[in-house]
mmCIF file of C-alpha atoms in Angstrom:
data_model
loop_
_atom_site.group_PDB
_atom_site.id
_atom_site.type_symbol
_atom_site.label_atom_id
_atom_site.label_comp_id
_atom_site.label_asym_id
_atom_site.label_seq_id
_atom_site.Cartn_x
_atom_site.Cartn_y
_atom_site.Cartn_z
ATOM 1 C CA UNK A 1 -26.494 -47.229 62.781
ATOM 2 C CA UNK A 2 -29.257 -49.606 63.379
ATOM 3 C CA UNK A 3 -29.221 -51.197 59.602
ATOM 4 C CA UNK A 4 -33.260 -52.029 59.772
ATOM 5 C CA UNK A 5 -34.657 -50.388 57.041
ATOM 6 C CA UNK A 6 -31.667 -49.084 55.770
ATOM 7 C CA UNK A 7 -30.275 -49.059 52.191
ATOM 8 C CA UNK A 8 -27.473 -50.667 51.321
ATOM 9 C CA UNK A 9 -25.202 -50.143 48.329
ATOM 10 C CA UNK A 10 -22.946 -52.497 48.173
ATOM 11 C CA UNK A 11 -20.378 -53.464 44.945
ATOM 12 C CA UNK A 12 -18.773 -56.478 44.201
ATOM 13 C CA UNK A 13 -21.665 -57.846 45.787
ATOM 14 C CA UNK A 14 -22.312 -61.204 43.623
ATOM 15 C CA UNK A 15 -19.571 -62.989 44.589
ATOM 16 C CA UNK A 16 -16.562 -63.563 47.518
ATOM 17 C CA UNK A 17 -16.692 -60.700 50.706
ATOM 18 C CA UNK A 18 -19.302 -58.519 48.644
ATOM 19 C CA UNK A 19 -21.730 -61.577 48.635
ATOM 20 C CA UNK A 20 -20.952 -62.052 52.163
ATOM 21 C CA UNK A 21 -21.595 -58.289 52.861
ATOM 22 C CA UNK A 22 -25.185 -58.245 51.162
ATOM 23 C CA UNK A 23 -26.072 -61.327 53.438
ATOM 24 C CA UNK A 24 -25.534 -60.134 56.832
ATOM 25 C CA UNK A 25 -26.836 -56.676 55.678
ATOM 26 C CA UNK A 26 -29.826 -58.440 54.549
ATOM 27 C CA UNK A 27 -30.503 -60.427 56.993
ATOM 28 C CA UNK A 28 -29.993 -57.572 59.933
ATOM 29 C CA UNK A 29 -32.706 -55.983 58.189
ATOM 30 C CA UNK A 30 -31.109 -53.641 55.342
ATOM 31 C CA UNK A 31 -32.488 -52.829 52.076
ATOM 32 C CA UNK A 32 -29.478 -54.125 49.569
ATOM 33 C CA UNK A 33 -29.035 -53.022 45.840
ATOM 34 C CA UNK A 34 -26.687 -55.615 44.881
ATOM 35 C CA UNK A 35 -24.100 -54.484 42.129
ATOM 36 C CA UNK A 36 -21.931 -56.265 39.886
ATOM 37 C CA UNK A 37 -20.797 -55.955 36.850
ATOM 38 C CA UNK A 38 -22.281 -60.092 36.504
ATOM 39 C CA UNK A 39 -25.859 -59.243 36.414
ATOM 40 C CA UNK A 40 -26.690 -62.851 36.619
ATOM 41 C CA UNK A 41 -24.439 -63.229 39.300
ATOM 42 C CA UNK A 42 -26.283 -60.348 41.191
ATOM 43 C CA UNK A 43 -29.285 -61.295 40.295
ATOM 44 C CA UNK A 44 -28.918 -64.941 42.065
ATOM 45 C CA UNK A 45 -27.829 -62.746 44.948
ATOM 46 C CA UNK A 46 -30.912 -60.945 45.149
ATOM 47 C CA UNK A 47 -33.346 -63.041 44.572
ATOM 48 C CA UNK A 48 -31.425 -65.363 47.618
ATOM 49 C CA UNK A 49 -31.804 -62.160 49.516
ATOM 50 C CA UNK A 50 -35.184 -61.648 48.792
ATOM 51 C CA UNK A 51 -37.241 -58.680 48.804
ATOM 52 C CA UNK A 52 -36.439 -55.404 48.830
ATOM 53 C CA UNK A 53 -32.955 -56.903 47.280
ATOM 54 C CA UNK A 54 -32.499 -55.354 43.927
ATOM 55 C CA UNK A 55 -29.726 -56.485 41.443
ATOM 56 C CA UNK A 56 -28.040 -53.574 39.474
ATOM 57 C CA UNK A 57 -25.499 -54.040 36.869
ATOM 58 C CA UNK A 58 -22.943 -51.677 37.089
ATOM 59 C CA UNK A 59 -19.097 -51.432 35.902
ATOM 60 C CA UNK A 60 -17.552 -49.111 38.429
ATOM 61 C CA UNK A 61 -14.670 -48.169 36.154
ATOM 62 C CA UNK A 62 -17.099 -46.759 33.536
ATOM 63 C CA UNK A 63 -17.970 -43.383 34.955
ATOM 64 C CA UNK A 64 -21.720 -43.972 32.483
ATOM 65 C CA UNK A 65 -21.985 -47.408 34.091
ATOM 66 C CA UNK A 66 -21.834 -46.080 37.490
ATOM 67 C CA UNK A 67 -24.251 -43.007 36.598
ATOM 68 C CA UNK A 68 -26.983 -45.180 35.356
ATOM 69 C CA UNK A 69 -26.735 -47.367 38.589
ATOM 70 C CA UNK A 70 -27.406 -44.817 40.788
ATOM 71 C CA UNK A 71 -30.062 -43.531 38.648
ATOM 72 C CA UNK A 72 -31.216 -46.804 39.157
ATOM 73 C CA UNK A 73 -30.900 -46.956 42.683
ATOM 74 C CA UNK A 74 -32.449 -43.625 43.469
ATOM 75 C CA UNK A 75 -36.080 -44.714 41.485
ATOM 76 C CA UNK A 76 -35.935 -48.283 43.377
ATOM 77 C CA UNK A 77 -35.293 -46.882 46.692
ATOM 78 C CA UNK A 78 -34.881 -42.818 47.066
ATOM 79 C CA UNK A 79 -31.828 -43.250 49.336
ATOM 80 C CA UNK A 80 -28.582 -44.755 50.654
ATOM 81 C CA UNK A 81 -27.654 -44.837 54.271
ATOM 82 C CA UNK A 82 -24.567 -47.784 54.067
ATOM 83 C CA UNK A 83 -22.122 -47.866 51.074
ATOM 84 C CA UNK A 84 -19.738 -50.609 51.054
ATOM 85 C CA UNK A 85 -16.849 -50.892 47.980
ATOM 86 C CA UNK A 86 -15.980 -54.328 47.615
ATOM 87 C CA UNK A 87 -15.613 -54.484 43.745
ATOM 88 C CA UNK A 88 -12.297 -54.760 43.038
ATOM 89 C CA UNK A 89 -9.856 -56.742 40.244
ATOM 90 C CA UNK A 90 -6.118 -57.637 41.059
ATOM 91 C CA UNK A 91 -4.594 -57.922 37.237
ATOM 92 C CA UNK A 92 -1.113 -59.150 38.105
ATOM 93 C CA UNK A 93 2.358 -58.282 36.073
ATOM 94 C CA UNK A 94 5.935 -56.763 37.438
ATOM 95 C CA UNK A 95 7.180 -53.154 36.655
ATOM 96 C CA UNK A 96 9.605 -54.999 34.498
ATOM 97 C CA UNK A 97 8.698 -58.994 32.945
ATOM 98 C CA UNK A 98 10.405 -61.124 29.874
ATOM 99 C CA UNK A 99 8.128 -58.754 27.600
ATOM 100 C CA UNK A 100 9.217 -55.333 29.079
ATOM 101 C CA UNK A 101 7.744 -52.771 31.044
ATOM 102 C CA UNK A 102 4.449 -53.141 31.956
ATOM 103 C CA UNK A 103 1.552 -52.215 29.664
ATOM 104 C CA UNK A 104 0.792 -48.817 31.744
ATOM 105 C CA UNK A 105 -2.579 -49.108 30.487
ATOM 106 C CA UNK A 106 -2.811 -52.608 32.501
ATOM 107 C CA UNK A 107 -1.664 -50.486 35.721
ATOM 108 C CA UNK A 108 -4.399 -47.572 35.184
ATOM 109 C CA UNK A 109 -7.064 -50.142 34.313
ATOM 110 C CA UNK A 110 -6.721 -51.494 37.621
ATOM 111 C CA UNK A 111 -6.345 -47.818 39.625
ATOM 112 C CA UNK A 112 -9.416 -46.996 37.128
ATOM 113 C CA UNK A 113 -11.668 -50.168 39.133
ATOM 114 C CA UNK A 114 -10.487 -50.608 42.589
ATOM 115 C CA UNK A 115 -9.575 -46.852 43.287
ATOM 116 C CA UNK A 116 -11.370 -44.206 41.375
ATOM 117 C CA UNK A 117 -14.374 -46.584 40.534
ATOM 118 C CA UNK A 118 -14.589 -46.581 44.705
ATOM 119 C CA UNK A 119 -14.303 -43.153 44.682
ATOM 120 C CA UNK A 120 -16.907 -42.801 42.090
ATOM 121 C CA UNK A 121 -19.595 -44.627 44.053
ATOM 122 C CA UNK A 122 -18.483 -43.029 47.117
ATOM 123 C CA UNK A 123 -19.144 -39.859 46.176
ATOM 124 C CA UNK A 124 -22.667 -40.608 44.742
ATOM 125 C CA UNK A 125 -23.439 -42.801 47.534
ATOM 126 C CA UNK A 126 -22.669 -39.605 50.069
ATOM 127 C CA UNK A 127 -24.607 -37.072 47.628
ATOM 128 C CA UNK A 128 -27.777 -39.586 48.721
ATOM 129 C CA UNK A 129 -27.109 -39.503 52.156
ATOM 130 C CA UNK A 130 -26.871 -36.101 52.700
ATOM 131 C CA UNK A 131 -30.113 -35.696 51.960
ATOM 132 C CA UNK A 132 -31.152 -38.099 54.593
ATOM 133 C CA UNK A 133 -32.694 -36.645 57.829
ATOM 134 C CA UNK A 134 -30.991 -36.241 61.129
ATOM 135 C CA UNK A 135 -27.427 -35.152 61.821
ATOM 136 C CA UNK A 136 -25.139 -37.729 63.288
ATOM 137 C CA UNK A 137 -25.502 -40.617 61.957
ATOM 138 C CA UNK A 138 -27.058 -40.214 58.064
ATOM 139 C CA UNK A 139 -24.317 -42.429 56.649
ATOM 140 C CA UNK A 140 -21.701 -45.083 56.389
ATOM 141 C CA UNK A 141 -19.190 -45.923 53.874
ATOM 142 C CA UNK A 142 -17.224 -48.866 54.391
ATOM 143 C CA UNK A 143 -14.295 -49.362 51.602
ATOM 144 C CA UNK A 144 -12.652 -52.480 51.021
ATOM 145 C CA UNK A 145 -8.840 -52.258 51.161
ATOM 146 C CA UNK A 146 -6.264 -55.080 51.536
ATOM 147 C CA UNK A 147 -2.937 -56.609 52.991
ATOM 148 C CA UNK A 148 -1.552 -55.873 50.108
ATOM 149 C CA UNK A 149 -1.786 -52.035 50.784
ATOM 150 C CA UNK A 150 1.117 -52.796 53.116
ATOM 151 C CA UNK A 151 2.498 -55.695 51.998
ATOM 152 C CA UNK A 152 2.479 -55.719 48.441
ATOM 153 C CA UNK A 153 4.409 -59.032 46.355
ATOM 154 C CA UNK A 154 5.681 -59.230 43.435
ATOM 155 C CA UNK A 155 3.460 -58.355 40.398
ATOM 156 C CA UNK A 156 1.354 -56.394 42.738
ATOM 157 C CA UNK A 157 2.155 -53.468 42.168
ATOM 158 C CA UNK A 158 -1.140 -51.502 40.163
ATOM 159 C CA UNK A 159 -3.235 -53.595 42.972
ATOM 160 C CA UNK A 160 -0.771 -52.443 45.978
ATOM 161 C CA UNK A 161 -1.129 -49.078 45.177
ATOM 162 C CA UNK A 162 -4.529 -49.157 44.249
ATOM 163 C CA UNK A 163 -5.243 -50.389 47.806
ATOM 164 C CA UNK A 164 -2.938 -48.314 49.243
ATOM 165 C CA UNK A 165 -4.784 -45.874 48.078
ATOM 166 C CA UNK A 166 -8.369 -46.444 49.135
ATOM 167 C CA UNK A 167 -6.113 -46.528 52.975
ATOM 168 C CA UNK A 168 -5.020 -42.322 52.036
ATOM 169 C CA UNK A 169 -8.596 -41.377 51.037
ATOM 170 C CA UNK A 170 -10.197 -42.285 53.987
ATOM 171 C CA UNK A 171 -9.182 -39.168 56.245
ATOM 172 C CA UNK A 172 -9.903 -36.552 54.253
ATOM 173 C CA UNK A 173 -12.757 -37.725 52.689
ATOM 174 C CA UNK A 174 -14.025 -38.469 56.550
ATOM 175 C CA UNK A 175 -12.683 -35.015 57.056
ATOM 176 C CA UNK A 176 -14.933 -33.554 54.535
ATOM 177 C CA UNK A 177 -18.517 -35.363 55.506
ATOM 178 C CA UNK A 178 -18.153 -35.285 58.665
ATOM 179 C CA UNK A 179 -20.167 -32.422 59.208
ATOM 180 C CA UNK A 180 -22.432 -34.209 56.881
ATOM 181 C CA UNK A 181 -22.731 -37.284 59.889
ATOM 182 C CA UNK A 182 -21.152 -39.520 57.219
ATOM 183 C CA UNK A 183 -18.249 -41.898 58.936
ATOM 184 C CA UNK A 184 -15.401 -43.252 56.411
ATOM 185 C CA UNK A 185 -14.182 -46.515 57.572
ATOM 186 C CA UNK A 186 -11.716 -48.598 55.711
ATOM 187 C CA UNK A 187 -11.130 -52.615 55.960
ATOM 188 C CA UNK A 188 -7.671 -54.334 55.203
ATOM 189 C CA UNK A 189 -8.775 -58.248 54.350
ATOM 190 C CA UNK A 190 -6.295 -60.796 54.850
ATOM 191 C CA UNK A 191 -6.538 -64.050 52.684
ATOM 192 C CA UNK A 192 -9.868 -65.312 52.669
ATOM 193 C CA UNK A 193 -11.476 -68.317 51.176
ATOM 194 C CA UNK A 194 -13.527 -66.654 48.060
ATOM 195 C CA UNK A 195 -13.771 -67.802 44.559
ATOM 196 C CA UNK A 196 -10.256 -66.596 43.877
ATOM 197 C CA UNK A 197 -9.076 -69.564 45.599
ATOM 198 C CA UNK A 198 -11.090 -71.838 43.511
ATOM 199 C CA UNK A 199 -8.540 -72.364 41.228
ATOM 200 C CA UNK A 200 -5.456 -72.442 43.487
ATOM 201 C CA UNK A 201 -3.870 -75.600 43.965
ATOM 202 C CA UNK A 202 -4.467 -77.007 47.362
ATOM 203 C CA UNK A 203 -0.477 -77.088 48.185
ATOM 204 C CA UNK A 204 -0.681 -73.656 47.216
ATOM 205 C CA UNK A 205 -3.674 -72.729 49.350
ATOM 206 C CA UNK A 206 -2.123 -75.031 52.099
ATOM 207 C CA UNK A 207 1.335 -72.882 51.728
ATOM 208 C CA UNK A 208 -0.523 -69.805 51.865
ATOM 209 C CA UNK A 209 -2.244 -70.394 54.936
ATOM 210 C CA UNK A 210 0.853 -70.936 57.115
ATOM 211 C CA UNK A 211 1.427 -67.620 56.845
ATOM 212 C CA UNK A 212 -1.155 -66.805 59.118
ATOM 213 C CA UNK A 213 -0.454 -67.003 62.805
ATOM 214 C CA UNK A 214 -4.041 -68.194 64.684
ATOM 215 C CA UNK A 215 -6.112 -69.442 63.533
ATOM 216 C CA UNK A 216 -3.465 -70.673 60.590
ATOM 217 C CA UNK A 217 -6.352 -70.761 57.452
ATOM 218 C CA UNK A 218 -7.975 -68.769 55.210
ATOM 219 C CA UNK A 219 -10.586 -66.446 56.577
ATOM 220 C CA UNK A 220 -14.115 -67.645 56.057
ATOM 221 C CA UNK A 221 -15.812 -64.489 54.054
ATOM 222 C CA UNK A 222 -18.996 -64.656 57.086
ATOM 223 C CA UNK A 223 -16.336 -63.138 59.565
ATOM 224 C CA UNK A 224 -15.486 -60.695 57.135
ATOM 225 C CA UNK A 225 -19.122 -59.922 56.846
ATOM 226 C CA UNK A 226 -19.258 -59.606 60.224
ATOM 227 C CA UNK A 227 -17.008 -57.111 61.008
ATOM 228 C CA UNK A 228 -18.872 -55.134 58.363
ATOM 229 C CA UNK A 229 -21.943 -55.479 60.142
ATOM 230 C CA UNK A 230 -20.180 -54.094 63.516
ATOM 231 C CA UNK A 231 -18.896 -50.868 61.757
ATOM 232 C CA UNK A 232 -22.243 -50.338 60.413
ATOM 233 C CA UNK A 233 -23.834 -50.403 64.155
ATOM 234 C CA UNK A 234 -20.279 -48.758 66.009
ATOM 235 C CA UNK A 235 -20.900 -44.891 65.467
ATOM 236 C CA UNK A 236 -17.890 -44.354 67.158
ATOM 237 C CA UNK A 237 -15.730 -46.241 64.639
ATOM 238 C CA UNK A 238 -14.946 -43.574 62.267
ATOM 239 C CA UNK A 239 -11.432 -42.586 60.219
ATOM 240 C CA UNK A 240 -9.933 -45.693 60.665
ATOM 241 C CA UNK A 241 -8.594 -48.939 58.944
ATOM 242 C CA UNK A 242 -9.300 -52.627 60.631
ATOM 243 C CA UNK A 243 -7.457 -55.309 59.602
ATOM 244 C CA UNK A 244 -8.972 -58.665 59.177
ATOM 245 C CA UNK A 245 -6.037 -60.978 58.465
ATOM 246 C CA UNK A 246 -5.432 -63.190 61.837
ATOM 247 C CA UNK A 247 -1.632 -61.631 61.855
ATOM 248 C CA UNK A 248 -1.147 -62.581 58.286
ATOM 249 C CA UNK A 249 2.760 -61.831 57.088
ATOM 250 C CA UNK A 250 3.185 -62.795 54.033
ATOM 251 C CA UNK A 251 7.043 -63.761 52.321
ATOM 252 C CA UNK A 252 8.446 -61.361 50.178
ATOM 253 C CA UNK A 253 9.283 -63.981 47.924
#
């Protein structure tokens, strides 16, 4: 898909990989509507962008939130063509800490953003691009997995299987549009240097990065962004999930 005129939905897009994601979208010619749930944070995004950038605030675990967005997005630009899910929140805590079981409410908070909130904007972004003409290639939906799908530490857990589970949708969902010409492609990140890191220690950071075999540091979110950009443009990359991690294997411990 040429992305030139396109429209771009794309979450989590006011700070780390989703912020990367709007840029190169933007700048190979895409129309973005940049959501966050940090309107001011989106709206510094968009106005960077420049026009036809649009900020939307949106909360993709709030199935209202997500409804008025795309009510939103329909009257600013009357269709979608790329959908990328980068919003995502990684609430640590073990199965069992000093305080007990985890709060299962913690867990399904967490399932409720990165995994049904996906799946929420998924579905709406797809409605759109049915609608759009032509037959093979009407859209793209990029979702943002992780390592962690498959290598999951400790206190992981909600965001492991959260993850995990963006990895199990992706067939049948690519399965069912299909027909449609709407690809499902999934990405598995490895560590990369977003705000996340901000507050890590630089021993920590420095640790961290020897777990990845070459180049041995954190990934810089513009080759994320990149990659993006190629599965946008690759019509034959469909039902599949690309890991970005430079052979990232993290300890168990």
């Amino acid at each position: 898909m040429d992305p030139v005129d396109r429209v771009a939905v794309v979450t989590g897009a006011a700070s780390g990989l989703g912020r990367a994601t709007a840029r190169v979208l933007a700048k190979a010619g895409a129309r973005v509507a940049v959501l966050d749930r940090n309107l001011e944070g989106a709206r510094r995004v968009a106005d960077e962008l420049g026009s036809p950038a649009t900020a939307v605030q949106v909360d993709v675990g709030d199935r209202a939130s997500v409804a008025a967005a795309f009510e939103e997005i329909s009257a600013a630009f009357g269709r979608v063509d790329i959908c990328v899910n980068a919003a995502g929140i990684g609430t640590p805590g073990k199965i069992l800490g000093k305080a007990g079981p985890l709060d299962i409410e913690v867990f399904q908070h967490v399932i409720d953003v990165n995994l049904v909130g996906a799946f929420d904007v998924m579905r709406r972004c797809a409605e759109l691009m049915a609608a759009n003409p032509g037959d093979s290639e009407r859209g793209v939906i990029v979702n943002v997995s992780s390592g962690a799908a498959f290598e999951g530490q400790k206190g992981q857990a909600a965001y492991s299987a959260s993850k995990a589970g963006l990895i199990g949708l992706m067939l049948p969902a690519a399965r069912d549009l299909a027909s449609l010409g709407i690809r499902v492609v999934t990405i598995s990140p490895g560590l990369f240097d977003t705000e996340i890191f901000a507050q890590v220690p630089a021993a920590a950071v420095a640790a961290l990065s020897t777990a990845v075999l070459n180049p041995s540091r954190l990934g810089d979110p513009a080759e994320f962004a990149a990659l993006l950009l190629h599965i946008v443009e690759n019509p034959y990359l469909n039902a599949t999930t690309v890991s970005i991690d430079a052979g990232a294997r993290l300890p168990h411990s």
